[in-house]
Short mmCIF file of C-alpha atoms in Angstrom, two decimals:
data_model
loop_
_atom_site.label_atom_id
_atom_site.label_comp_id
_atom_site.label_asym_id
_atom_site.label_seq_id
_atom_site.Cartn_x
_atom_site.Cartn_y
_atom_site.Cartn_z
CA MET A 1 0.22 -0.13 0.25
CA THR A 2 1.36 3.44 -0.93
CA GLN A 3 1.05 5.93 1.92
CA ASN A 4 1.53 9.91 1.81
CA LEU A 5 5.15 10.33 3.00
CA SER A 6 5.06 14.06 3.03
CA PRO A 7 7.07 15.51 6.08
CA SER A 8 4.36 17.81 6.55
CA GLU A 9 1.81 16.07 5.91
CA THR A 10 0.53 19.08 3.52
CA SER A 11 -0.88 16.94 0.73
CA GLU A 12 -4.03 15.81 2.71
CA ALA A 13 -4.98 19.20 3.61
CA GLY A 14 -2.90 22.13 4.72
CA THR A 15 -1.96 23.46 0.63
CA ALA A 16 -5.15 22.79 -0.65
CA GLN A 17 -4.35 25.68 -3.38
CA ALA A 18 -1.02 23.78 -4.25
CA VAL A 19 -2.77 20.32 -5.02
CA ALA A 20 -5.57 21.95 -6.37
CA ALA A 21 -3.52 23.63 -8.89
CA SER A 22 -1.69 20.41 -9.93
CA GLU A 23 -4.83 18.10 -10.41
CA ASN A 24 -4.67 18.32 -13.94
CA SER A 25 -1.28 18.33 -14.72
CA ASP A 26 2.22 17.90 -13.71
CA THR A 27 3.26 20.53 -11.59
CA PHE A 28 2.28 22.32 -7.72
CA ALA A 29 2.13 25.69 -7.19
CA SER A 30 4.55 27.86 -4.52
CA LEU A 31 2.42 30.05 -2.33
CA ASP A 32 3.23 33.24 -0.67
CA PRO A 33 1.52 32.52 2.95
CA ARG A 34 1.82 36.59 3.24
CA THR A 35 -0.24 37.29 0.71
CA GLY A 36 -1.28 33.64 -1.63
CA GLU A 37 0.59 34.47 -4.32
CA VAL A 38 1.73 32.23 -6.05
CA ILE A 39 5.66 32.41 -6.42
CA ALA A 40 6.09 29.99 -9.22
CA GLU A 41 5.36 26.41 -10.28
CA TYR A 42 7.53 23.09 -9.36
CA PRO A 43 7.13 19.43 -11.48
CA ILE A 44 5.65 16.58 -9.86
CA ALA A 45 8.76 13.81 -9.66
CA ASP A 46 6.87 10.17 -10.35
CA ALA A 47 8.13 7.45 -8.78
CA ALA A 48 10.29 6.87 -12.53
CA GLU A 49 11.84 10.21 -12.03
CA VAL A 50 12.45 9.69 -8.49
CA ALA A 51 14.47 6.03 -9.34
CA ALA A 52 16.02 8.10 -12.61
CA ALA A 53 17.74 10.95 -9.99
CA VAL A 54 19.20 7.85 -7.74
CA ASP A 55 20.21 5.99 -10.16
CA ARG A 56 22.42 8.94 -11.05
CA ALA A 57 23.04 9.85 -7.64
CA ARG A 58 24.59 5.70 -7.09
CA ILE A 59 27.00 6.69 -10.15
CA ALA A 60 28.04 9.89 -9.02
CA SER A 61 28.64 8.52 -5.13
CA ARG A 62 31.53 6.46 -6.73
CA TRP A 63 33.51 9.29 -8.43
CA TRP A 64 32.64 11.90 -5.36
CA GLU A 65 33.56 8.71 -2.57
CA ALA A 66 36.80 8.39 -4.76
CA GLN A 67 37.82 12.13 -4.05
CA GLY A 68 38.99 11.18 -0.79
CA PHE A 69 38.40 13.37 2.35
CA ARG A 70 40.80 16.14 1.36
CA GLY A 71 38.86 16.46 -2.26
CA ARG A 72 35.12 16.31 -0.43
CA ARG A 73 36.40 19.12 1.16
CA GLU A 74 37.73 21.39 -1.29
CA TRP A 75 34.43 21.11 -3.05
CA LEU A 76 32.04 21.47 0.01
CA LEU A 77 33.97 24.50 0.67
CA GLU A 78 33.22 25.65 -2.43
CA PHE A 79 29.76 25.37 -2.18
CA LYS A 80 29.82 26.64 1.32
CA LYS A 81 31.18 29.94 -1.10
CA ALA A 82 28.72 30.07 -3.87
CA ILE A 83 25.99 29.63 -0.80
CA ALA A 84 27.61 32.48 1.34
CA SER A 85 28.43 34.95 -1.19
CA ASP A 86 24.59 35.09 -2.40
CA ALA A 87 23.25 34.56 1.46
CA THR A 88 20.52 37.80 0.62
CA SER A 89 19.42 35.92 -2.41
CA LEU A 90 18.88 32.57 -0.76
CA ALA A 91 17.35 34.10 2.75
CA THR A 92 14.85 36.33 0.47
CA VAL A 93 13.30 32.62 -1.28
CA VAL A 94 12.96 31.54 2.34
CA SER A 95 11.06 34.38 3.03
CA ARG A 96 8.53 34.27 0.66
CA GLU A 97 7.97 30.76 0.72
CA THR A 98 7.45 30.16 4.78
CA GLY A 99 6.26 34.20 5.23
CA LYS A 100 9.23 34.70 8.14
CA PRO A 101 10.63 37.98 8.24
CA TYR A 102 14.02 38.42 6.32
CA GLY A 103 16.31 38.30 9.25
CA ASP A 104 15.18 35.58 10.51
CA ALA A 105 15.68 33.71 7.04
CA PHE A 106 19.14 35.21 7.15
CA LEU A 107 19.56 33.80 10.53
CA GLU A 108 18.40 30.32 9.86
CA VAL A 109 20.93 30.84 5.85
CA LEU A 110 24.20 31.51 8.84
CA LEU A 111 23.77 28.66 10.78
CA ALA A 112 23.39 26.59 7.89
CA VAL A 113 26.67 28.21 6.16
CA GLU A 114 28.64 27.55 9.48
CA HIS A 115 27.24 23.31 9.55
CA LEU A 116 28.15 22.93 6.05
CA ASP A 117 31.69 24.74 6.98
CA TRP A 118 32.30 22.28 9.62
CA ALA A 119 30.85 19.13 8.41
CA ALA A 120 33.68 19.42 5.06
CA ARG A 121 36.72 20.33 7.54
CA ASN A 122 35.94 17.99 10.41
CA ALA A 123 35.18 14.83 8.32
CA LYS A 124 38.64 13.23 8.22
CA LYS A 125 39.27 14.05 11.90
CA VAL A 126 36.10 11.72 12.96
CA LEU A 127 36.36 9.12 10.14
CA ARG A 128 39.34 8.33 9.04
CA PRO A 129 41.12 4.72 9.67
CA ARG A 130 42.33 4.28 13.02
CA ARG A 131 43.93 1.73 15.14
CA VAL A 132 42.09 0.66 18.25
CA PRO A 133 43.41 -1.87 20.90
CA SER A 134 43.13 -5.50 20.22
CA GLY A 135 42.95 -6.93 23.79
CA VAL A 136 45.44 -9.33 25.59
CA ALA A 137 43.59 -12.33 24.14
CA SER A 138 44.08 -11.25 20.49
CA PHE A 139 47.79 -9.52 21.04
CA ASN A 140 48.94 -10.75 17.49
CA GLN A 141 46.22 -9.08 15.72
CA ALA A 142 46.64 -5.20 14.46
CA ALA A 143 42.63 -3.92 14.75
CA THR A 144 41.58 -0.87 12.44
CA LEU A 145 38.33 0.77 12.53
CA GLU A 146 37.58 2.64 9.80
CA TYR A 147 34.04 4.50 8.50
CA LYS A 148 32.57 4.13 4.65
CA PRO A 149 30.22 5.74 2.91
CA LEU A 150 26.62 4.56 2.44
CA GLY A 151 25.93 5.51 -0.77
CA VAL A 152 22.86 7.39 -1.18
CA VAL A 153 20.89 9.06 1.29
CA GLY A 154 17.41 10.71 0.86
CA ALA A 155 16.66 13.68 2.67
CA ILE A 156 13.04 14.90 3.44
CA GLY A 157 13.13 18.82 4.45
CA PRO A 158 10.71 20.52 6.24
CA TRP A 159 9.47 23.63 5.56
CA ASN A 160 9.93 25.14 9.23
CA TYR A 161 13.44 25.92 8.42
CA PRO A 162 14.36 24.47 4.88
CA VAL A 163 17.33 25.26 4.47
CA TYR A 164 19.17 25.17 7.83
CA THR A 165 17.21 21.77 9.35
CA PRO A 166 18.18 19.22 6.17
CA MET A 167 21.40 21.00 5.52
CA GLY A 168 22.46 18.95 9.02
CA SER A 169 21.34 15.80 6.36
CA ILE A 170 22.50 17.06 3.69
CA ALA A 171 26.01 18.89 4.93
CA TYR A 172 27.02 15.41 7.08
CA SER A 173 26.19 13.20 4.35
CA LEU A 174 28.27 15.08 1.30
CA ALA A 175 31.02 15.44 3.77
CA ALA A 176 31.05 11.55 4.63
CA GLY A 177 31.25 10.84 1.03
CA ASN A 178 27.62 9.99 -0.31
CA ALA A 179 25.59 11.53 -2.84
CA VAL A 180 22.34 13.02 -1.58
CA VAL A 181 19.10 13.37 -3.23
CA PHE A 182 17.12 15.99 -1.54
CA LYS A 183 12.86 16.24 -1.93
CA PRO A 184 12.03 19.68 -0.27
CA SER A 185 8.27 20.06 1.51
CA GLU A 186 5.73 21.15 -1.14
CA LEU A 187 5.52 24.31 0.99
CA THR A 188 9.50 24.94 0.04
CA PRO A 189 10.55 23.45 -3.43
CA GLY A 190 12.16 26.93 -3.92
CA VAL A 191 14.78 26.63 -1.57
CA GLY A 192 15.54 22.98 -1.88
CA LYS A 193 16.15 23.93 -5.67
CA TRP A 194 18.40 27.15 -5.25
CA LEU A 195 20.64 24.78 -3.43
CA GLU A 196 20.93 22.43 -6.34
CA ASP A 197 21.63 25.33 -8.64
CA LYS A 198 24.44 26.55 -6.52
CA TRP A 199 25.81 22.79 -6.11
CA ASN A 200 25.67 22.64 -10.16
CA SER A 201 27.29 25.97 -10.62
CA ILE A 202 30.34 24.60 -9.05
CA SER A 203 30.05 21.49 -10.94
CA PRO A 204 27.62 20.71 -13.99
CA SER A 205 28.36 17.26 -14.23
CA GLN A 206 28.41 15.42 -11.17
CA PRO A 207 25.10 14.68 -9.86
CA VAL A 208 26.18 14.33 -6.71
CA PHE A 209 23.50 16.76 -4.79
CA GLN A 210 20.12 16.47 -6.25
CA VAL A 211 16.47 18.01 -5.99
CA ILE A 212 13.46 16.20 -6.72
CA THR A 213 10.11 18.44 -6.40
CA GLY A 214 6.65 17.27 -5.67
CA LEU A 215 3.58 15.73 -3.51
CA GLY A 216 3.89 13.46 -0.47
CA GLU A 217 4.02 10.91 -3.36
CA THR A 218 7.09 11.83 -4.25
CA GLY A 219 8.46 11.59 -1.10
CA SER A 220 6.92 7.78 -0.93
CA ALA A 221 8.91 6.80 -3.76
CA LEU A 222 12.08 8.54 -2.26
CA VAL A 223 11.68 6.18 0.78
CA ARG A 224 11.09 3.00 -1.73
CA SER A 225 13.48 4.17 -4.37
CA GLY A 226 16.37 1.70 -2.84
CA VAL A 227 18.63 4.71 -1.23
CA ASP A 228 20.91 3.57 1.40
CA LYS A 229 19.46 5.96 3.96
CA VAL A 230 16.52 7.98 4.76
CA ALA A 231 16.50 11.10 6.58
CA PHE A 232 13.36 12.60 7.60
CA THR A 233 12.44 15.50 9.16
CA GLY A 234 8.85 15.79 10.33
CA SER A 235 6.07 14.64 12.65
CA GLY A 236 5.53 11.50 14.66
CA PRO A 237 3.12 10.43 12.88
CA THR A 238 4.29 10.64 9.51
CA ALA A 239 7.80 9.52 10.82
CA ARG A 240 5.75 5.59 11.53
CA LYS A 241 4.64 5.70 7.86
CA VAL A 242 8.21 6.47 6.88
CA MET A 243 9.42 3.54 9.05
CA ALA A 244 6.64 1.77 7.86
CA ALA A 245 8.01 1.98 4.15
CA CYS A 246 11.60 1.48 5.18
CA ALA A 247 10.91 -1.81 6.93
CA GLU A 248 10.27 -3.23 3.61
CA THR A 249 13.34 -3.01 2.18
CA LEU A 250 15.11 -3.09 5.74
CA THR A 251 16.76 1.12 4.79
CA PRO A 252 17.82 2.61 7.75
CA LEU A 253 16.17 5.73 9.26
CA VAL A 254 17.19 8.90 11.30
CA ALA A 255 13.96 10.44 12.61
CA GLU A 256 13.78 14.21 13.48
CA CYS A 257 10.50 14.75 14.97
CA GLY A 258 8.41 16.98 17.07
CA GLY A 259 9.40 18.34 20.54
CA LYS A 260 7.48 20.53 23.37
CA ASP A 261 10.33 21.62 24.95
CA ALA A 262 10.02 22.85 28.64
CA MET A 263 11.62 26.40 29.67
CA ILE A 264 13.10 25.83 33.88
CA VAL A 265 13.36 29.23 35.60
CA ALA A 266 14.90 28.82 39.16
CA ALA A 267 14.80 30.83 41.65
CA ASP A 268 18.54 32.96 41.11
CA ALA A 269 17.69 33.11 37.43
CA ASP A 270 18.74 36.42 35.78
CA ILE A 271 14.57 37.29 35.05
CA ASP A 272 15.08 39.77 32.20
CA LYS A 273 17.42 37.34 30.96
CA ALA A 274 15.09 34.44 30.96
CA VAL A 275 11.86 36.70 29.46
CA GLU A 276 14.32 37.87 26.50
CA PHE A 277 14.96 33.97 25.63
CA ALA A 278 12.14 33.37 26.49
CA ALA A 279 10.09 35.43 24.48
CA PHE A 280 12.54 34.33 21.54
CA GLY A 281 11.98 30.80 21.87
CA ALA A 282 8.01 30.62 21.56
CA PHE A 283 7.36 33.23 19.07
CA GLY A 284 10.74 33.24 16.70
CA ASN A 285 9.50 31.87 13.79
CA ALA A 286 5.90 32.17 14.43
CA GLY A 287 6.31 29.33 17.30
CA GLN A 288 7.13 26.90 14.21
CA THR A 289 10.70 25.56 15.83
CA CYS A 290 10.54 21.96 16.98
CA ALA A 291 13.06 22.62 19.52
CA GLY A 292 10.80 25.93 20.40
CA VAL A 293 9.61 26.93 23.67
CA GLU A 294 6.70 25.44 24.57
CA ARG A 295 6.15 25.52 28.49
CA ILE A 296 7.93 27.49 31.13
CA TYR A 297 7.99 25.95 34.28
CA VAL A 298 8.94 28.98 36.95
CA VAL A 299 9.31 28.47 40.59
CA GLU A 300 7.16 30.35 43.24
CA PRO A 301 9.25 33.11 44.37
CA VAL A 302 9.69 34.42 41.23
CA TYR A 303 6.35 33.61 38.97
CA ARG A 304 4.66 36.63 39.24
CA GLU A 305 7.70 39.05 38.67
CA PHE A 306 8.53 37.11 35.49
CA LEU A 307 4.66 36.64 34.23
CA ASP A 308 4.81 40.20 34.21
CA LYS A 309 7.63 40.64 32.20
CA LEU A 310 7.10 38.16 29.60
CA THR A 311 3.49 39.99 29.39
CA ALA A 312 4.72 42.89 28.97
CA THR A 313 7.71 42.05 26.50
CA VAL A 314 5.47 40.09 24.14
CA SER A 315 2.65 42.55 24.28
CA ARG A 316 5.22 44.36 22.11
CA ALA A 317 5.53 42.17 19.31
CA HIS A 318 3.82 42.74 16.01
CA PRO A 319 2.91 39.91 13.87
CA GLY A 320 2.47 40.28 10.42
CA GLY A 321 3.72 39.72 6.67
CA ASP A 322 5.13 43.42 6.43
CA THR A 323 8.65 43.93 6.14
CA ASP A 324 8.96 44.77 10.09
CA SER A 325 7.10 42.48 11.19
CA THR A 326 7.78 40.24 14.68
CA TYR A 327 7.35 36.94 13.45
CA GLY A 328 5.11 35.94 9.60
CA PRO A 329 1.68 34.35 9.41
CA MET A 330 1.61 30.43 9.78
CA THR A 331 3.56 28.85 7.25
CA LEU A 332 0.88 25.80 7.43
CA PRO A 333 -2.55 26.73 6.79
CA ARG A 334 -4.08 24.21 8.61
CA GLN A 335 -1.21 24.42 11.78
CA VAL A 336 -4.30 27.18 12.47
CA ASP A 337 -6.85 24.82 13.73
CA VAL A 338 -3.72 23.06 15.55
CA VAL A 339 -3.52 26.13 17.83
CA ARG A 340 -7.27 27.02 17.88
CA GLY A 341 -7.84 23.72 19.43
CA HIS A 342 -5.11 23.86 22.19
CA ILE A 343 -5.93 27.77 23.27
CA GLU A 344 -9.64 25.71 23.15
CA ASP A 345 -8.82 23.11 25.49
CA ALA A 346 -6.27 25.32 27.86
CA LEU A 347 -9.04 27.49 28.59
CA ALA A 348 -12.05 25.33 28.69
CA SER A 349 -9.50 23.26 31.36
CA GLY A 350 -9.29 26.06 33.59
CA GLY A 351 -6.21 27.98 32.05
CA LYS A 352 -6.32 31.57 32.06
CA ALA A 353 -5.08 33.87 28.67
CA VAL A 354 -2.88 36.77 30.18
CA LEU A 355 -2.04 37.89 26.75
CA GLY A 356 -4.30 37.29 23.66
CA GLY A 357 -6.36 34.18 23.54
CA LEU A 358 -8.88 33.28 20.64
CA ASP A 359 -9.21 36.40 19.22
CA SER A 360 -5.62 36.58 18.54
CA ILE A 361 -5.99 34.12 15.32
CA GLN A 362 -6.51 36.96 12.49
CA GLY A 363 -6.55 34.01 9.50
CA LEU A 364 -3.22 32.69 9.47
CA VAL A 365 -1.46 35.51 11.49
CA ILE A 366 -1.71 34.52 15.02
CA GLY A 367 -1.28 37.03 17.94
CA PRO A 368 0.83 36.05 20.36
CA VAL A 369 -1.02 34.39 23.33
CA ILE A 370 0.56 33.66 26.93
CA LEU A 371 -1.73 30.90 28.85
CA THR A 372 -1.30 30.10 32.49
CA ASP A 373 -2.60 27.74 34.90
CA VAL A 374 -2.95 25.07 32.31
CA PRO A 375 -3.30 21.52 33.61
CA GLU A 376 -0.89 19.26 32.12
CA THR A 377 -3.20 16.70 30.91
CA SER A 378 -4.10 19.68 28.27
CA THR A 379 -2.98 18.96 24.84
CA ALA A 380 -1.59 22.57 24.81
CA VAL A 381 0.56 20.74 27.82
CA CYS A 382 1.19 17.50 26.07
CA GLU A 383 1.28 17.95 22.38
CA GLU A 384 2.93 19.73 20.19
CA THR A 385 1.57 23.32 18.95
CA PHE A 386 3.71 24.31 16.81
CA GLY A 387 2.77 28.17 16.71
CA PRO A 388 2.66 31.33 18.89
CA THR A 389 1.88 29.98 21.95
CA VAL A 390 3.27 29.40 24.97
CA VAL A 391 2.32 27.83 28.62
CA VAL A 392 3.67 29.47 31.81
CA ASN A 393 3.06 27.38 34.61
CA LYS A 394 3.99 27.88 38.28
CA VAL A 395 5.83 25.30 40.67
CA ARG A 396 6.86 24.36 43.74
CA ASP A 397 10.64 23.95 43.57
CA LEU A 398 12.98 22.65 40.81
CA ASP A 399 12.33 18.75 41.82
CA GLU A 400 8.81 19.48 40.05
CA ALA A 401 10.02 21.70 37.45
CA VAL A 402 12.12 18.68 36.08
CA ASP A 403 9.28 16.10 36.44
CA ARG A 404 6.76 18.27 34.25
CA ALA A 405 9.29 18.90 32.55
CA ASN A 406 9.39 14.88 31.62
CA GLY A 407 6.00 14.56 32.09
CA THR A 408 5.20 14.25 27.98
CA GLU A 409 6.63 11.79 25.17
CA TYR A 410 8.25 14.13 23.58
CA GLY A 411 12.24 14.45 24.15
CA LEU A 412 13.70 17.13 21.82
CA GLY A 413 15.21 20.16 23.97
CA ALA A 414 15.19 22.25 26.83
CA SER A 415 16.61 25.46 28.75
CA ILE A 416 17.80 25.87 32.12
CA PHE A 417 18.08 29.37 33.32
CA ILE A 418 19.66 29.70 36.96
CA GLY A 419 22.18 31.30 38.68
CA ASN A 420 23.84 28.25 40.24
CA LYS A 421 25.30 26.86 37.15
CA SER A 422 26.15 23.47 38.61
CA LYS A 423 22.83 23.20 39.92
CA GLY A 424 21.79 23.68 36.49
CA ARG A 425 24.07 20.84 35.41
CA GLU A 426 22.45 18.64 37.58
CA LEU A 427 19.28 19.58 36.32
CA ALA A 428 20.06 19.34 32.72
CA GLU A 429 21.46 15.36 33.47
CA ARG A 430 17.73 14.43 34.86
CA LEU A 431 16.21 15.93 32.10
CA ARG A 432 15.04 13.06 29.61
CA ASN A 433 16.00 14.17 26.20
CA GLY A 434 18.79 15.22 23.79
CA MET A 435 19.88 18.76 24.50
CA VAL A 436 19.68 20.94 27.27
CA SER A 437 21.05 24.59 27.06
CA ILE A 438 21.76 26.50 30.45
CA ASN A 439 21.33 30.22 30.51
CA SER A 440 20.13 30.64 26.91
CA VAL A 441 17.45 29.12 24.61
CA LEU A 442 18.59 26.70 21.35
CA GLY A 443 22.17 27.35 22.35
CA PHE A 444 23.07 23.83 21.16
CA ALA A 445 21.52 24.40 17.36
CA ALA A 446 24.15 27.20 16.05
CA ILE A 447 27.26 25.05 17.51
CA ALA A 448 28.57 22.48 14.78
CA SER A 449 30.15 19.89 16.54
CA LEU A 450 26.75 19.31 19.42
CA PRO A 451 24.84 16.14 17.67
CA PHE A 452 21.04 17.17 17.18
CA GLY A 453 18.26 15.29 18.07
CA GLY A 454 15.92 13.81 21.01
CA VAL A 455 14.18 10.63 22.20
CA GLY A 456 10.73 9.42 22.10
CA GLU A 457 8.25 10.80 19.89
CA SER A 458 11.37 13.69 19.14
CA GLY A 459 12.61 10.41 17.13
CA PHE A 460 15.94 8.91 16.89
CA GLY A 461 19.46 9.15 15.20
CA ARG A 462 21.39 12.34 14.88
CA ILE A 463 22.57 15.55 13.06
CA HIS A 464 25.09 17.51 13.32
CA GLY A 465 28.82 17.09 15.15
CA ALA A 466 30.75 13.74 14.98
CA ASP A 467 27.89 11.40 15.32
CA GLY A 468 26.18 13.36 12.81
CA LEU A 469 29.26 12.51 9.99
CA ARG A 470 29.08 8.53 11.74
CA GLU A 471 25.59 8.72 10.94
CA PHE A 472 25.94 8.78 7.19
CA SER A 473 28.37 5.97 7.80
CA ARG A 474 29.10 2.82 8.09
CA PRO A 475 31.72 0.96 10.90
CA LYS A 476 34.17 -0.75 8.77
CA SER A 477 36.32 -3.76 11.09
CA VAL A 478 39.42 -4.50 9.30
CA THR A 479 41.92 -6.94 11.54
CA VAL A 480 45.57 -8.02 10.02
CA GLU A 481 47.46 -10.66 12.13
CA ARG A 482 51.36 -9.21 13.09
CA PHE A 483 52.62 -12.97 13.71
CA SER A 484 50.77 -16.11 14.64
CA SER A 485 49.34 -17.10 18.14
CA PRO A 486 51.32 -18.66 20.68
CA LEU A 487 48.28 -20.32 21.48
CA LYS A 488 46.35 -22.26 18.32
CA LEU A 489 42.48 -21.96 19.88
CA MET A 490 40.61 -21.28 16.31
CA SER A 491 41.28 -24.93 15.14
CA LEU A 492 39.53 -27.93 14.72
CA GLU A 493 42.74 -29.68 16.41
CA ARG A 494 43.03 -27.53 19.39
CA PRO A 495 45.57 -28.56 21.71
CA ALA A 496 44.73 -29.39 25.60
CA ARG A 497 47.77 -27.71 26.76
CA ASP A 498 46.55 -24.47 24.76
CA LEU A 499 43.21 -24.83 26.47
CA ARG A 500 44.68 -25.18 29.86
CA ILE A 501 46.27 -22.07 29.24
CA SER A 502 44.14 -20.35 28.30
CA GLU A 503 42.00 -21.45 31.25
CA LEU A 504 44.56 -19.89 33.76
CA MET A 505 45.44 -16.94 31.90
CA LEU A 506 41.34 -16.28 32.03
CA LYS A 507 41.24 -17.09 35.53
CA TYR A 508 44.00 -14.76 36.63
CA MET A 509 43.26 -11.49 34.01
CA HIS A 510 39.63 -11.61 34.96
CA GLY A 511 38.57 -14.26 37.43
CA ARG A 512 40.30 -12.54 40.87
#
């Protein structure tokens, strides 16, 4: 059975205009969410076209692997320069397709370039062959561990950060020696094609990096195309569909899914700093950030001060589609219904809106909403909202804050604001997630040497850092006998004397 494997599941509901425009054609429309204007038309790649792209990538991957670490580094640094020198153009495309302000789009491009640079410069250090200890029992063997490219990686990207997020798979896959076939979200196809055009500007004859555009069926075809690994970013329900499809051919998968990230504010925290980061983490990009702040737990002594200052700060935000807007409209139209449902549930459950409310929803533009006294069983606390709302709840102490932060099925990131940094590290160890920032928000996202990923409903596997390079490699173990072993144990005619010596050695080495 063929399932829709779109990363944003938008073929089913959220991009009705785009889907309708392509019902009688082989193209779909990219729309500006601020105006509904058609930006461009893009082809819908069918299964045969996807297979052809993967075949081309398979051939190109051999050339790419043969370049070695040094050659790939040089190519990728040229790719990086081509992107960076034209970053304003890419940021403009991102802004038009997502609706986010240009400044936010440019920041995304900046971070993506940083990751591309790190992957290119560090691949050899992380993945080069190295000697490893052989152990006493195999002291006559020289042991080597090396990492080999997988071959072809199929990447399925999201719409909320259409450059930064997929670059965590694209850059690290390429640096590890793989070819990449990238299917961008149907909401942001222009971003993917822009990146492909830049690669082709430096290497027009080697399709090491290709982009295929289309709807959910195109993503489904890519998953089933025989790629050597799938890198997926999207929702948990869609990730399950991708996993089911991957299981058909035992294709490995790295999945970066949603989050319900919590912020903890201690009594000795710098409240002004916590408020500034909370406002950015919760409402930046219209709250459409998988590792953004969706829940805030503030200890009782500073709860009122924090809430009042956050409300005052956020009330100055002015969302919309203008160049000077604090944040833009919702990129995915159907997400408006999710935001509305979470606000309704929070209020029906006894929560209060201290800023905004249901009236904040004006079409695709949603004004900032701050909710408090919301029960932990409310969908506004338990499920990913992915919109410009945040729940601020009071807790007795930091232990309760940790318990509540760990109270959902998600486990992507978190942040802690505290004066005692040693205590902050202790709290971070107790949080069930993949990443924690102390006295900042999303601090881990900008550090290319740190792996990015979560646990539970937030997915598995890692992008970024050394773990991200290894994620797109396969370890290979090689041993070379340096001299014949004095004990003949691996033989069908094992001498009794050698066995007795081995028994004595085992007892002496491990039985004392």
